[in-house]
Structure formats: structure tokens, C-alpha cells
Amino acid sequence: IYKSTLLKYQGWYITGYEETLKVLKDSRFHSRPPIPAFSRNYENIRRIQENMMLFTTPQHHRRLRSLVTKFFTPNIVNECRPFIEETVDELIDQVSCRGTMEVVSDYAFPLASSVIAKILGVPVKDYSLFKEWTATFIQSIDFTRSPKTLGNSRKATEEIIAYFKKIIREREQEPKEDLISKLIQEKQREEKLSYDELIATCVLLLIAGHETTVNLISSSIFLLIQNPRQLEKLQDDPELITTAIEEFLRFESPAQLIARTASEDIIINEAVIRKGEQVYLFLGAANRDSRKFRNSHQLEITRNPNPHLAFGHSRHFCLGSSLARLEAKIAIERLLQNVQNLQAVDGNGHYRKIIGFKSLVELHVT
Ligand code: HEM
């Protein structure tokens, strides 16, 4: 834990496992929108972020989370299995005659966005729009953001709000069996959800629901290629897929960095964090802490127990963790069943230069 005085990134940086866990468990640390000081004019981004369960007040968080969480229980998520399997098989079919595939855009992205689009009830064919919006949104909340990325993000946010307003209008007139229609019912029946919260929830689910899952699926495949012994182990014993997924989450955590604000003076490991100060939690580093994980920089797909923090912890623990695990499991299982000798095209596979997410630019495999 140390304090940075760099103007743009002022606050406490926490990289250790136990310290990260302490902060996540401590309700005096609040999750707040990561809006930088130079973006006072970006009201539309701020409003959407403030109405997301991830960044709202503890009281609104409880209400919003309890409304949405029932749609993401392991049993409900398991109902998506046939759709996920069908989508994976179609994607593999599309590339199998080519002999090569670009994992991110041919496989991970279309899978994750089709699944969340199907759950929300937005047209799957719109996924090229989601890709653009997510990319700009992600950049705007990253440390490496610039005024230009914030400008793009404002435009993307306006487009995404307009998009969901249109879908909500359509579902209000003609409800379907999708999540948006169900949330509208909650809003109308008990006034439990405001209009801004409904839009913010749709945006959060669309963005949180696929960017990190794309990262998990693509990094997992890359890790297996980089670690042929582990790949062989998994091919010999496909049952290891469950512990393997947990290890991929630990080793290349898709969400690398999250933030909190101290609501009062709090002492962590003798450091006094003052009220209002920002705390940055480096989940990727905590998950490689050698005081917690034996051989922490080694990929071991049999690692068990594996109490990683890739999905966060406590109040804001990832709501989509069961869905993400299921998608990754099916995507990797089916790929290994179909491809005998998985290899990357030479020199391939590099990560984006952003701090907040472990995100592969592209990965060509044969
Ligand atoms: C929260 C990671 C997939 C929806 C979180 C948090 C993390 C995370 C670290 C906690 C953030 C914090 O405490 O500040 C991941 C990873 C995923 C993934 C690594 C994939 C591998 C998903 C999916 C969905 C989803 C598929 C939705 C369908 C959410 C929501 C929250 C959240 C709504 C906010 C929960 C709250 O504030 O109570 N996720 N996520 N995530 N995630 Fe995920």
C-alpha cells in the first residue's frame, strides 16, 4: 500500500491480497464513478454512472442489486446453456473451413455479446455497435484516458442511451420474455426502479456483461497456448476445466483495477487513509501475491483452493460471475474438442496498453 501524489492519479495504491480484501470487505469504502477532475462537463456520463448499482449509494445499491440478481442465479443462468452451446458450435463451424481464426473477434466477442444481447433482449445483429461503445467506455474509465477519449466516450454514451430508450419504448408497448421487459414490469408495478436507473442498468449489464468475458475467453486460450504442458493436462482430463477457469481468472484477471473512496478516516496497515481519498485496488496484482498463492506467477490449472479476487468481493461481488464462468467453460471445452493442435500464429497475441483491463488486441490461432 502506498500513496501516489501524481496529479492525475492521486490516491492510495493497494497491490497486496490481504489489504485488497480488507478494503473490499470494509463498508466504509464506497464505490464511486471514476470520473476524472477534468471532466466536469460530462454530465451525461456522470448521470448514467451514478445510477449504476456499481457506483450508487449503499442504500440504492441494495435495492437495485436485489432487483437484478434474481435473473443471474446459477439455476437461471444454466437455462442459457443450450443457447451458449449452439452459438459456440456455429462460431466454430464458421471458421473451421478456414483453418485459422482470430480468437477475439471471431470467437470470444461474438459469443459474449450474443449471450448478453439475448438475455437483455436487444438484437444480436447490433453487436458491432456494442463493440464500439464498450471500447470507448472502457477507455474513458481507464487511467490512460485523455480528454480525447472522454470526448469519444460522451458521444458513445449519448448513442447508447438513445439506443436503450428506443428499445425500452418498444418493450413498453409490446413486452417480451427478456430482461428489459421484466425490469420495465418491476418499474411499473412497484416503482422500484427509476427510468434513469433502468437505462443505467441496461448499460452496465451490456458493458460489464461482455468486455470482461471476452477478455477471459481470449486470455484463457492464449494462456493454454503459452503453457503447452497445462494444455496437455486439460486435454487428457477435460474435468479439470472448472479449476482451470478459476486459474485463468486469477492469472490474467480480466478486470485488473477497481476503485473505492474512503467515507471516513480509515487505517489500513498503519496507513491513515483520509476521508474522501481514492483507493485503487490492483486485483491483478493481488491475485499474484506470493504471500497468498504458492508459485503465484505460475499457471497451475489444478490449483485448488483458489480464492482469487477476479470478481471482486463482498457487496459488489460480480453479479454475472456464474454466467461468465459458464460461457468460458463451454467456449474452451468445445474449442479443445474441435482443434487438436492449438497454436498461435507466430508473434501473435499482445495485450492493450491500458491498466484497468487485461484485454488482448487480437490472437490469430491455427
Ligand atoms: C461487478 C469482474 C462478467 C455484471 C464486477 C466486479 C468485478 C467484476 C471485479 C466488482 C467491481 C467492484 O467491486 O468495483 C467481472 C469479470 C467478468 C465479469 C472478471 C468476466 C470474466 C460479468 C457479466 C455480467 C457482469 C457476464 C453480467 C451479465 C456485473 C455487475 C456488477 C459487476 C452488474 C456490479 C455489481 C454490484 O455493484 O453489486 N464484475 N465481471 N459481470 N459485474 Fe462483473
Tab-separated table of C-alpha atoms and ligand atoms in Angstrom:
chain	number	residue	atom	x	y	z
A	1	ILE	CA	0.000	0.000	0.000
A	2	TYR	CA	1.489	3.355	-0.932
A	3	LYS	CA	0.295	6.851	-1.694
A	4	SER	CA	0.690	8.412	-5.115
A	5	THR	CA	0.816	12.169	-5.427
A	6	LEU	CA	0.791	12.191	-9.228
A	7	LEU	CA	-1.790	14.855	-10.001
A	8	LYS	CA	-3.950	12.795	-12.343
A	9	TYR	CA	-3.805	9.581	-10.305
A	10	GLN	CA	-3.780	10.826	-6.727
A	11	GLY	CA	-4.695	8.276	-4.086
A	12	TRP	CA	-3.662	5.054	-2.400
A	13	TYR	CA	-2.439	2.135	-4.474
A	14	ILE	CA	-3.040	-1.298	-2.993
A	15	THR	CA	-1.471	-4.369	-4.579
A	16	GLY	CA	-1.386	-6.954	-1.744
A	17	TYR	CA	-4.049	-9.648	-1.435
A	18	GLU	CA	-4.950	-9.272	2.255
A	19	GLU	CA	-5.001	-5.462	2.057
A	20	THR	CA	-7.251	-5.570	-1.032
A	21	LEU	CA	-9.600	-7.977	0.708
A	22	LYS	CA	-9.689	-5.765	3.804
A	23	VAL	CA	-10.798	-2.759	1.733
A	24	LEU	CA	-13.386	-4.751	-0.227
A	25	LYS	CA	-14.915	-6.089	2.995
A	26	ASP	CA	-14.972	-2.686	4.703
A	27	SER	CA	-18.290	-0.949	4.035
A	28	ARG	CA	-16.733	2.412	4.939
A	29	PHE	CA	-15.100	2.334	1.498
A	30	HIS	CA	-17.605	3.336	-1.166
A	31	SER	CA	-17.558	2.540	-4.841
A	32	ARG	CA	-17.796	5.800	-6.804
A	33	PRO	CA	-17.798	6.649	-10.502
A	34	PRO	CA	-14.227	7.049	-11.726
A	35	ILE	CA	-14.852	10.479	-13.252
A	36	PRO	CA	-11.659	12.474	-13.544
A	37	ALA	CA	-11.350	16.066	-12.371
A	38	PHE	CA	-11.118	17.492	-15.881
A	39	SER	CA	-14.470	16.152	-16.964
A	40	ARG	CA	-16.904	18.413	-15.140
A	41	ASN	CA	-18.764	18.975	-18.408
A	42	TYR	CA	-19.549	15.349	-18.963
A	43	GLU	CA	-22.873	15.364	-17.141
A	44	ASN	CA	-24.440	12.611	-19.244
A	45	ILE	CA	-21.662	10.145	-18.414
A	46	ARG	CA	-21.806	11.124	-14.765
A	47	ARG	CA	-25.593	10.669	-14.570
A	48	ILE	CA	-25.512	7.226	-16.106
A	49	GLN	CA	-22.616	6.121	-13.904
A	50	GLU	CA	-24.230	7.463	-10.733
A	51	ASN	CA	-27.370	5.444	-11.424
A	52	MET	CA	-25.462	2.194	-11.917
A	53	MET	CA	-25.623	-0.194	-8.945
A	54	LEU	CA	-21.840	-0.331	-9.013
A	55	PHE	CA	-21.457	3.368	-8.256
A	56	THR	CA	-24.625	4.422	-6.486
A	57	THR	CA	-25.133	4.951	-2.726
A	58	PRO	CA	-25.194	1.830	-0.486
A	59	GLN	CA	-28.960	2.176	0.018
A	60	HIS	CA	-29.803	2.376	-3.710
A	61	HIS	CA	-27.237	-0.348	-4.392
A	62	ARG	CA	-29.116	-2.859	-2.196
A	63	ARG	CA	-32.425	-2.143	-3.928
A	64	LEU	CA	-31.016	-2.250	-7.468
A	65	ARG	CA	-28.928	-5.353	-6.867
A	66	SER	CA	-31.835	-7.274	-5.368
A	67	LEU	CA	-33.949	-6.421	-8.434
A	68	VAL	CA	-31.390	-7.724	-10.927
A	69	THR	CA	-29.656	-10.519	-9.008
A	70	LYS	CA	-32.595	-12.922	-9.288
A	71	PHE	CA	-32.060	-13.044	-13.057
A	72	PHE	CA	-28.439	-14.191	-12.664
A	73	THR	CA	-28.636	-17.055	-10.154
A	74	PRO	CA	-26.740	-20.235	-11.208
A	75	ASN	CA	-30.060	-22.015	-11.987
A	76	ILE	CA	-31.398	-19.216	-14.181
A	77	VAL	CA	-28.015	-18.856	-15.872
A	78	ASN	CA	-27.989	-22.590	-16.608
A	79	GLU	CA	-31.079	-22.040	-18.748
A	80	CYS	CA	-28.768	-20.158	-21.155
A	81	ARG	CA	-26.631	-23.273	-21.667
A	82	PRO	CA	-28.346	-24.514	-24.889
A	83	PHE	CA	-28.068	-21.042	-26.453
A	84	ILE	CA	-24.385	-20.746	-25.468
A	85	GLU	CA	-23.610	-24.234	-26.852
A	86	GLU	CA	-25.461	-23.512	-30.085
A	87	THR	CA	-23.649	-20.170	-30.541
A	88	VAL	CA	-20.228	-21.711	-29.836
A	89	ASP	CA	-20.868	-24.531	-32.338
A	90	GLU	CA	-21.987	-22.057	-35.014
A	91	LEU	CA	-18.877	-19.916	-34.482
A	92	ILE	CA	-16.587	-22.940	-34.698
A	93	ASP	CA	-18.382	-24.094	-37.875
A	94	GLN	CA	-17.891	-20.670	-39.475
A	95	VAL	CA	-14.118	-20.763	-39.029
A	96	SER	CA	-13.419	-24.492	-39.341
A	97	CYS	CA	-13.131	-24.449	-43.154
A	98	ARG	CA	-10.607	-21.586	-42.940
A	99	GLY	CA	-8.165	-23.414	-40.690
A	100	THR	CA	-7.324	-20.204	-38.818
A	101	MET	CA	-9.254	-17.950	-36.509
A	102	GLU	CA	-8.811	-14.621	-34.772
A	103	VAL	CA	-9.919	-15.577	-31.269
A	104	VAL	CA	-11.094	-12.164	-30.091
A	105	SER	CA	-13.304	-11.088	-32.981
A	106	ASP	CA	-14.227	-14.483	-34.487
A	107	TYR	CA	-14.990	-16.252	-31.230
A	108	ALA	CA	-14.903	-14.541	-27.833
A	109	PHE	CA	-16.568	-11.274	-28.813
A	110	PRO	CA	-19.485	-12.650	-30.880
A	111	LEU	CA	-20.157	-15.255	-28.172
A	112	ALA	CA	-20.172	-12.914	-25.175
A	113	SER	CA	-22.139	-10.180	-26.924
A	114	SER	CA	-24.721	-12.593	-28.379
A	115	VAL	CA	-25.344	-14.031	-24.919
A	116	ILE	CA	-25.823	-10.725	-23.128
A	117	ALA	CA	-27.852	-9.359	-26.069
A	118	LYS	CA	-30.115	-12.401	-25.894
A	119	ILE	CA	-30.564	-12.046	-22.108
A	120	LEU	CA	-31.294	-8.322	-22.291
A	121	GLY	CA	-33.429	-8.739	-25.380
A	122	VAL	CA	-31.619	-6.487	-27.832
A	123	PRO	CA	-30.986	-7.547	-31.445
A	124	VAL	CA	-27.881	-9.738	-31.611
A	125	LYS	CA	-27.082	-8.222	-35.012
A	126	ASP	CA	-26.324	-4.897	-33.292
A	127	TYR	CA	-23.181	-6.291	-31.743
A	128	SER	CA	-20.798	-4.255	-33.877
A	129	LEU	CA	-22.313	-1.199	-32.150
A	130	PHE	CA	-21.723	-2.742	-28.704
A	131	LYS	CA	-18.103	-3.318	-29.613
A	132	GLU	CA	-17.518	0.329	-30.435
A	133	TRP	CA	-19.396	1.653	-27.419
A	134	THR	CA	-17.692	-0.684	-24.990
A	135	ALA	CA	-14.228	0.095	-26.309
A	136	THR	CA	-14.726	3.848	-25.865
A	137	PHE	CA	-16.442	3.470	-22.496
A	138	ILE	CA	-13.649	1.269	-21.182
A	139	GLN	CA	-11.012	3.781	-22.271
A	140	SER	CA	-12.856	6.599	-20.545
A	141	ILE	CA	-12.673	4.900	-17.136
A	142	ASP	CA	-9.051	3.826	-17.551
A	143	PHE	CA	-6.035	5.541	-16.051
A	144	THR	CA	-4.666	6.089	-19.518
A	145	ARG	CA	-7.693	8.173	-20.580
A	146	SER	CA	-7.199	11.533	-22.225
A	147	PRO	CA	-9.580	14.428	-22.935
A	148	LYS	CA	-9.969	12.945	-26.438
A	149	THR	CA	-11.106	9.535	-25.148
A	150	LEU	CA	-13.554	11.310	-22.851
A	151	GLY	CA	-14.953	13.203	-25.826
A	152	ASN	CA	-15.466	9.928	-27.690
A	153	SER	CA	-16.988	8.439	-24.591
A	154	ARG	CA	-19.530	11.253	-24.344
A	155	LYS	CA	-20.629	10.543	-27.906
A	156	ALA	CA	-20.777	6.782	-27.254
A	157	THR	CA	-22.785	7.336	-24.054
A	158	GLU	CA	-25.298	9.530	-25.881
A	159	GLU	CA	-25.689	6.865	-28.561
A	160	ILE	CA	-26.087	4.032	-26.073
A	161	ILE	CA	-28.703	5.969	-24.066
A	162	ALA	CA	-30.671	6.727	-27.240
A	163	TYR	CA	-30.397	3.062	-28.223
A	164	PHE	CA	-31.822	1.782	-24.935
A	165	LYS	CA	-34.541	4.478	-24.838
A	166	LYS	CA	-35.790	3.187	-28.176
A	167	ILE	CA	-35.739	-0.466	-27.063
A	168	ILE	CA	-37.476	0.436	-23.769
A	169	ARG	CA	-40.240	2.293	-25.686
A	170	GLU	CA	-40.749	-0.765	-27.886
A	171	ARG	CA	-40.876	-3.173	-24.914
A	172	GLU	CA	-43.271	-0.897	-23.022
A	173	GLN	CA	-45.697	-1.209	-25.919
A	174	GLU	CA	-45.033	-4.874	-26.579
A	175	PRO	CA	-43.361	-6.766	-23.708
A	176	LYS	CA	-41.331	-9.878	-24.480
A	177	GLU	CA	-39.744	-12.595	-22.352
A	178	ASP	CA	-36.462	-10.680	-21.987
A	179	LEU	CA	-34.730	-8.963	-19.084
A	180	ILE	CA	-35.546	-5.430	-20.272
A	181	SER	CA	-39.288	-6.268	-20.341
A	182	LYS	CA	-39.036	-7.803	-16.860
A	183	LEU	CA	-37.253	-4.751	-15.475
A	184	ILE	CA	-39.910	-2.498	-17.036
A	185	GLN	CA	-42.562	-4.544	-15.210
A	186	GLU	CA	-40.718	-4.009	-11.914
A	187	LYS	CA	-40.563	-0.305	-12.652
A	188	GLN	CA	-44.278	-0.062	-13.438
A	189	ARG	CA	-45.534	-2.395	-10.711
A	190	GLU	CA	-43.760	-1.184	-7.633
A	191	GLU	CA	-41.968	1.962	-8.701
A	192	LYS	CA	-38.821	0.228	-7.507
A	193	LEU	CA	-36.752	1.394	-10.411
A	194	SER	CA	-36.491	4.882	-11.886
A	195	TYR	CA	-36.184	5.481	-15.619
A	196	ASP	CA	-32.538	6.612	-15.280
A	197	GLU	CA	-31.761	3.520	-13.197
A	198	LEU	CA	-33.360	1.281	-15.816
A	199	ILE	CA	-31.163	2.773	-18.561
A	200	ALA	CA	-28.056	2.694	-16.347
A	201	THR	CA	-28.700	-0.982	-15.503
A	202	CYS	CA	-29.021	-1.885	-19.192
A	203	VAL	CA	-25.769	-0.028	-19.994
A	204	LEU	CA	-23.939	-1.638	-17.058
A	205	LEU	CA	-25.074	-5.148	-17.972
A	206	LEU	CA	-24.212	-4.682	-21.624
A	207	ILE	CA	-20.733	-3.355	-20.866
A	208	ALA	CA	-19.852	-5.368	-17.739
A	209	GLY	CA	-21.506	-8.357	-19.328
A	210	HIS	CA	-19.261	-8.759	-22.267
A	211	GLU	CA	-15.938	-6.883	-22.207
A	212	THR	CA	-14.551	-8.865	-19.263
A	213	THR	CA	-15.962	-12.159	-20.564
A	214	VAL	CA	-14.310	-11.570	-23.943
A	215	ASN	CA	-11.055	-10.947	-22.083
A	216	LEU	CA	-11.429	-14.113	-20.010
A	217	ILE	CA	-12.108	-16.379	-23.001
A	218	SER	CA	-9.307	-14.940	-25.152
A	219	SER	CA	-6.710	-14.828	-22.348
A	220	SER	CA	-7.554	-18.410	-21.356
A	221	ILE	CA	-6.900	-19.654	-24.876
A	222	PHE	CA	-3.666	-17.638	-25.065
A	223	LEU	CA	-2.524	-18.993	-21.681
A	224	LEU	CA	-3.110	-22.580	-22.809
A	225	ILE	CA	-1.065	-21.967	-25.954
A	226	GLN	CA	1.735	-20.402	-23.888
A	227	ASN	CA	1.682	-23.311	-21.420
A	228	PRO	CA	1.623	-26.495	-23.538
A	229	ARG	CA	2.001	-28.801	-20.506
A	230	GLN	CA	-1.105	-27.323	-18.925
A	231	LEU	CA	-2.926	-27.616	-22.252
A	232	GLU	CA	-1.974	-31.287	-22.469
A	233	LYS	CA	-3.155	-31.852	-18.902
A	234	LEU	CA	-6.533	-30.321	-19.707
A	235	GLN	CA	-6.852	-32.322	-22.926
A	236	ASP	CA	-6.065	-35.530	-21.001
A	237	ASP	CA	-8.565	-34.721	-18.282
A	238	PRO	CA	-11.357	-32.368	-19.506
A	239	GLU	CA	-12.893	-32.458	-15.996
A	240	LEU	CA	-10.148	-30.044	-14.963
A	241	ILE	CA	-11.932	-27.263	-16.835
A	242	THR	CA	-13.584	-25.940	-13.657
A	243	THR	CA	-10.351	-25.365	-11.721
A	244	ALA	CA	-8.645	-24.242	-14.939
A	245	ILE	CA	-11.143	-21.393	-15.415
A	246	GLU	CA	-10.514	-20.201	-11.834
A	247	GLU	CA	-6.783	-20.229	-12.520
A	248	PHE	CA	-7.197	-18.253	-15.764
A	249	LEU	CA	-9.243	-15.715	-13.798
A	250	ARG	CA	-6.505	-15.473	-11.170
A	251	PHE	CA	-3.565	-15.426	-13.545
A	252	GLU	CA	-4.765	-12.869	-16.115
A	253	SER	CA	-7.594	-11.177	-14.213
A	254	PRO	CA	-9.847	-9.547	-16.854
A	255	ALA	CA	-10.686	-6.616	-14.533
A	256	GLN	CA	-7.294	-5.523	-13.246
A	257	LEU	CA	-8.196	-2.430	-11.304
A	258	ILE	CA	-11.172	-1.152	-9.312
A	259	ALA	CA	-11.527	1.924	-7.104
A	260	ARG	CA	-13.027	2.956	-3.793
A	261	THR	CA	-13.385	6.200	-1.830
A	262	ALA	CA	-12.963	6.400	1.969
A	263	SER	CA	-16.164	7.707	3.606
A	264	GLU	CA	-14.225	8.500	6.833
A	265	ASP	CA	-10.615	8.287	8.064
A	266	ILE	CA	-9.630	4.601	7.944
A	267	ILE	CA	-6.414	2.863	8.973
A	268	ILE	CA	-5.138	0.067	6.737
A	269	ASN	CA	-1.773	-1.472	7.696
A	270	GLU	CA	-0.808	1.608	9.699
A	271	ALA	CA	-1.526	3.926	6.777
A	272	VAL	CA	-4.179	6.552	7.514
A	273	ILE	CA	-6.499	6.916	4.558
A	274	ARG	CA	-8.290	10.225	4.935
A	275	LYS	CA	-11.987	10.772	4.281
A	276	GLY	CA	-12.569	11.435	0.567
A	277	GLU	CA	-9.293	9.892	-0.591
A	278	GLN	CA	-9.306	7.470	-3.507
A	279	VAL	CA	-8.070	3.908	-3.123
A	280	TYR	CA	-7.066	1.955	-6.207
A	281	LEU	CA	-7.203	-1.831	-5.840
A	282	PHE	CA	-4.979	-3.707	-8.267
A	283	LEU	CA	-6.866	-7.004	-8.453
A	284	GLY	CA	-4.429	-8.477	-10.974
A	285	ALA	CA	-1.526	-7.871	-8.586
A	286	ALA	CA	-3.429	-9.140	-5.526
A	287	ASN	CA	-4.180	-12.337	-7.437
A	288	ARG	CA	-0.443	-12.861	-7.980
A	289	ASP	CA	0.534	-12.084	-4.366
A	290	SER	CA	3.110	-14.721	-3.379
A	291	ARG	CA	2.133	-14.357	0.294
A	292	LYS	CA	-1.270	-15.794	-0.628
A	293	PHE	CA	-0.671	-18.032	-3.657
A	294	ARG	CA	2.115	-20.617	-3.829
A	295	ASN	CA	4.086	-20.231	-7.096
A	296	SER	CA	1.930	-17.228	-7.752
A	297	HIS	CA	3.495	-16.451	-11.140
A	298	GLN	CA	2.988	-19.981	-12.380
A	299	LEU	CA	-0.162	-21.129	-14.141
A	300	GLU	CA	-1.452	-24.287	-12.433
A	301	ILE	CA	-4.812	-25.386	-13.766
A	302	THR	CA	-5.273	-27.811	-10.861
A	303	ARG	CA	-4.839	-25.069	-8.223
A	304	ASN	CA	-7.438	-25.647	-5.524
A	305	PRO	CA	-8.479	-23.812	-3.394
A	306	ASN	CA	-8.099	-20.682	-5.457
A	307	PRO	CA	-9.632	-17.742	-3.577
A	308	HIS	CA	-8.829	-15.144	-6.250
A	309	LEU	CA	-10.459	-11.730	-6.296
A	310	ALA	CA	-11.065	-11.529	-10.056
A	311	PHE	CA	-14.801	-10.999	-9.489
A	312	GLY	CA	-14.247	-8.639	-6.560
A	313	HIS	CA	-15.625	-9.473	-3.106
A	314	SER	CA	-18.482	-8.667	-0.695
A	315	ARG	CA	-21.118	-6.070	-1.555
A	316	HIS	CA	-20.253	-5.510	-5.206
A	317	PHE	CA	-19.152	-9.088	-5.951
A	318	CYS	CA	-19.711	-9.648	-9.660
A	319	LEU	CA	-23.339	-10.310	-10.405
A	320	GLY	CA	-22.529	-12.106	-13.663
A	321	SER	CA	-19.869	-14.498	-12.330
A	322	SER	CA	-21.933	-17.682	-12.958
A	323	LEU	CA	-22.701	-16.563	-16.488
A	324	ALA	CA	-19.077	-15.655	-17.244
A	325	ARG	CA	-17.847	-18.996	-15.868
A	326	LEU	CA	-20.390	-20.953	-17.910
A	327	GLU	CA	-19.560	-19.118	-21.145
A	328	ALA	CA	-15.816	-19.594	-20.661
A	329	LYS	CA	-16.256	-23.260	-19.756
A	330	ILE	CA	-18.303	-24.091	-22.861
A	331	ALA	CA	-16.112	-21.938	-25.162
A	332	ILE	CA	-12.881	-23.622	-24.093
A	333	GLU	CA	-14.260	-27.164	-23.817
A	334	ARG	CA	-15.734	-27.069	-27.321
A	335	LEU	CA	-12.687	-25.428	-28.863
A	336	LEU	CA	-10.396	-28.126	-27.460
A	337	GLN	CA	-12.780	-30.836	-28.660
A	338	ASN	CA	-12.597	-29.426	-32.182
A	339	VAL	CA	-8.963	-28.363	-32.511
A	340	GLN	CA	-6.258	-30.968	-31.995
A	341	ASN	CA	-3.104	-28.913	-32.146
A	342	LEU	CA	-3.923	-25.404	-30.958
A	343	GLN	CA	-1.184	-22.914	-31.870
A	344	ALA	CA	-0.796	-19.161	-32.210
A	345	VAL	CA	0.338	-17.676	-35.496
A	346	ASP	CA	3.939	-16.513	-34.916
A	347	GLY	CA	4.411	-13.404	-32.790
A	348	ASN	CA	0.715	-13.128	-32.123
A	349	GLY	CA	-1.153	-12.128	-29.006
A	350	HIS	CA	-0.437	-8.806	-27.401
A	351	TYR	CA	-2.406	-7.007	-24.729
A	352	ARG	CA	-3.889	-3.476	-24.935
A	353	LYS	CA	-1.875	-0.761	-23.237
A	354	ILE	CA	-4.486	0.015	-20.614
A	355	ILE	CA	-4.211	-0.506	-16.887
A	356	GLY	CA	-7.761	-1.337	-15.912
A	357	PHE	CA	-8.342	-4.395	-18.078
A	358	LYS	CA	-6.310	-7.342	-19.285
A	359	SER	CA	-7.523	-7.238	-22.830
A	360	LEU	CA	-5.987	-8.949	-25.873
A	361	VAL	CA	-5.959	-6.860	-29.039
A	362	GLU	CA	-6.056	-9.934	-31.248
A	363	LEU	CA	-4.922	-13.531	-31.287
A	364	HIS	CA	-4.645	-15.497	-34.514
A	365	VAL	CA	-4.593	-19.247	-33.987
A	366	THR	CA	-4.406	-22.270	-36.252
B	1	HEM	C1	-19.163	-6.291	-10.752
B	1	HEM	C2	-15.498	-8.672	-12.832
B	1	HEM	C3	-18.605	-10.671	-16.030
B	1	HEM	C4	-22.100	-7.850	-14.303
B	1	HEM	C5	-17.919	-6.810	-11.027
B	1	HEM	C6	-16.730	-6.559	-10.227
B	1	HEM	C7	-15.704	-7.205	-10.820
B	1	HEM	C8	-16.238	-7.891	-11.979
B	1	HEM	C9	-14.246	-7.211	-10.380
B	1	HEM	C10	-16.662	-5.747	-8.933
B	1	HEM	C11	-16.360	-4.293	-9.197
B	1	HEM	C12	-16.131	-3.515	-7.930
B	1	HEM	O1	-16.261	-4.062	-6.818
B	1	HEM	O2	-15.810	-2.319	-8.035
B	1	HEM	C13	-16.033	-9.426	-13.868
B	1	HEM	C14	-15.273	-10.379	-14.652
B	1	HEM	C15	-16.154	-10.944	-15.552
B	1	HEM	C16	-17.456	-10.346	-15.324
B	1	HEM	C17	-13.799	-10.669	-14.480
B	1	HEM	C18	-15.912	-11.973	-16.610
B	1	HEM	C19	-14.924	-12.793	-16.638
B	1	HEM	C20	-19.824	-10.115	-15.815
B	1	HEM	C21	-21.035	-10.456	-16.520
B	1	HEM	C22	-22.009	-9.632	-16.044
B	1	HEM	C23	-21.428	-8.803	-15.018
B	1	HEM	C24	-21.155	-11.543	-17.582
B	1	HEM	C25	-23.462	-9.514	-16.403
B	1	HEM	C26	-24.176	-10.221	-17.074
B	1	HEM	C27	-21.592	-7.184	-13.205
B	1	HEM	C28	-22.356	-6.237	-12.414
B	1	HEM	C29	-21.507	-5.783	-11.397
B	1	HEM	C30	-20.246	-6.472	-11.579
B	1	HEM	C31	-23.793	-5.814	-12.666
B	1	HEM	C32	-21.843	-4.772	-10.298
B	1	HEM	C33	-22.318	-5.498	-9.073
B	1	HEM	C34	-22.600	-4.566	-7.913
B	1	HEM	O3	-22.244	-3.388	-7.946
B	1	HEM	O4	-23.212	-5.033	-6.944
B	1	HEM	N1	-17.595	-7.641	-12.085
B	1	HEM	N2	-17.337	-9.423	-14.310
B	1	HEM	N3	-20.101	-9.118	-14.910
B	1	HEM	N4	-20.333	-7.306	-12.675
B	1	HEM	FE1	-18.866	-8.453	-13.423
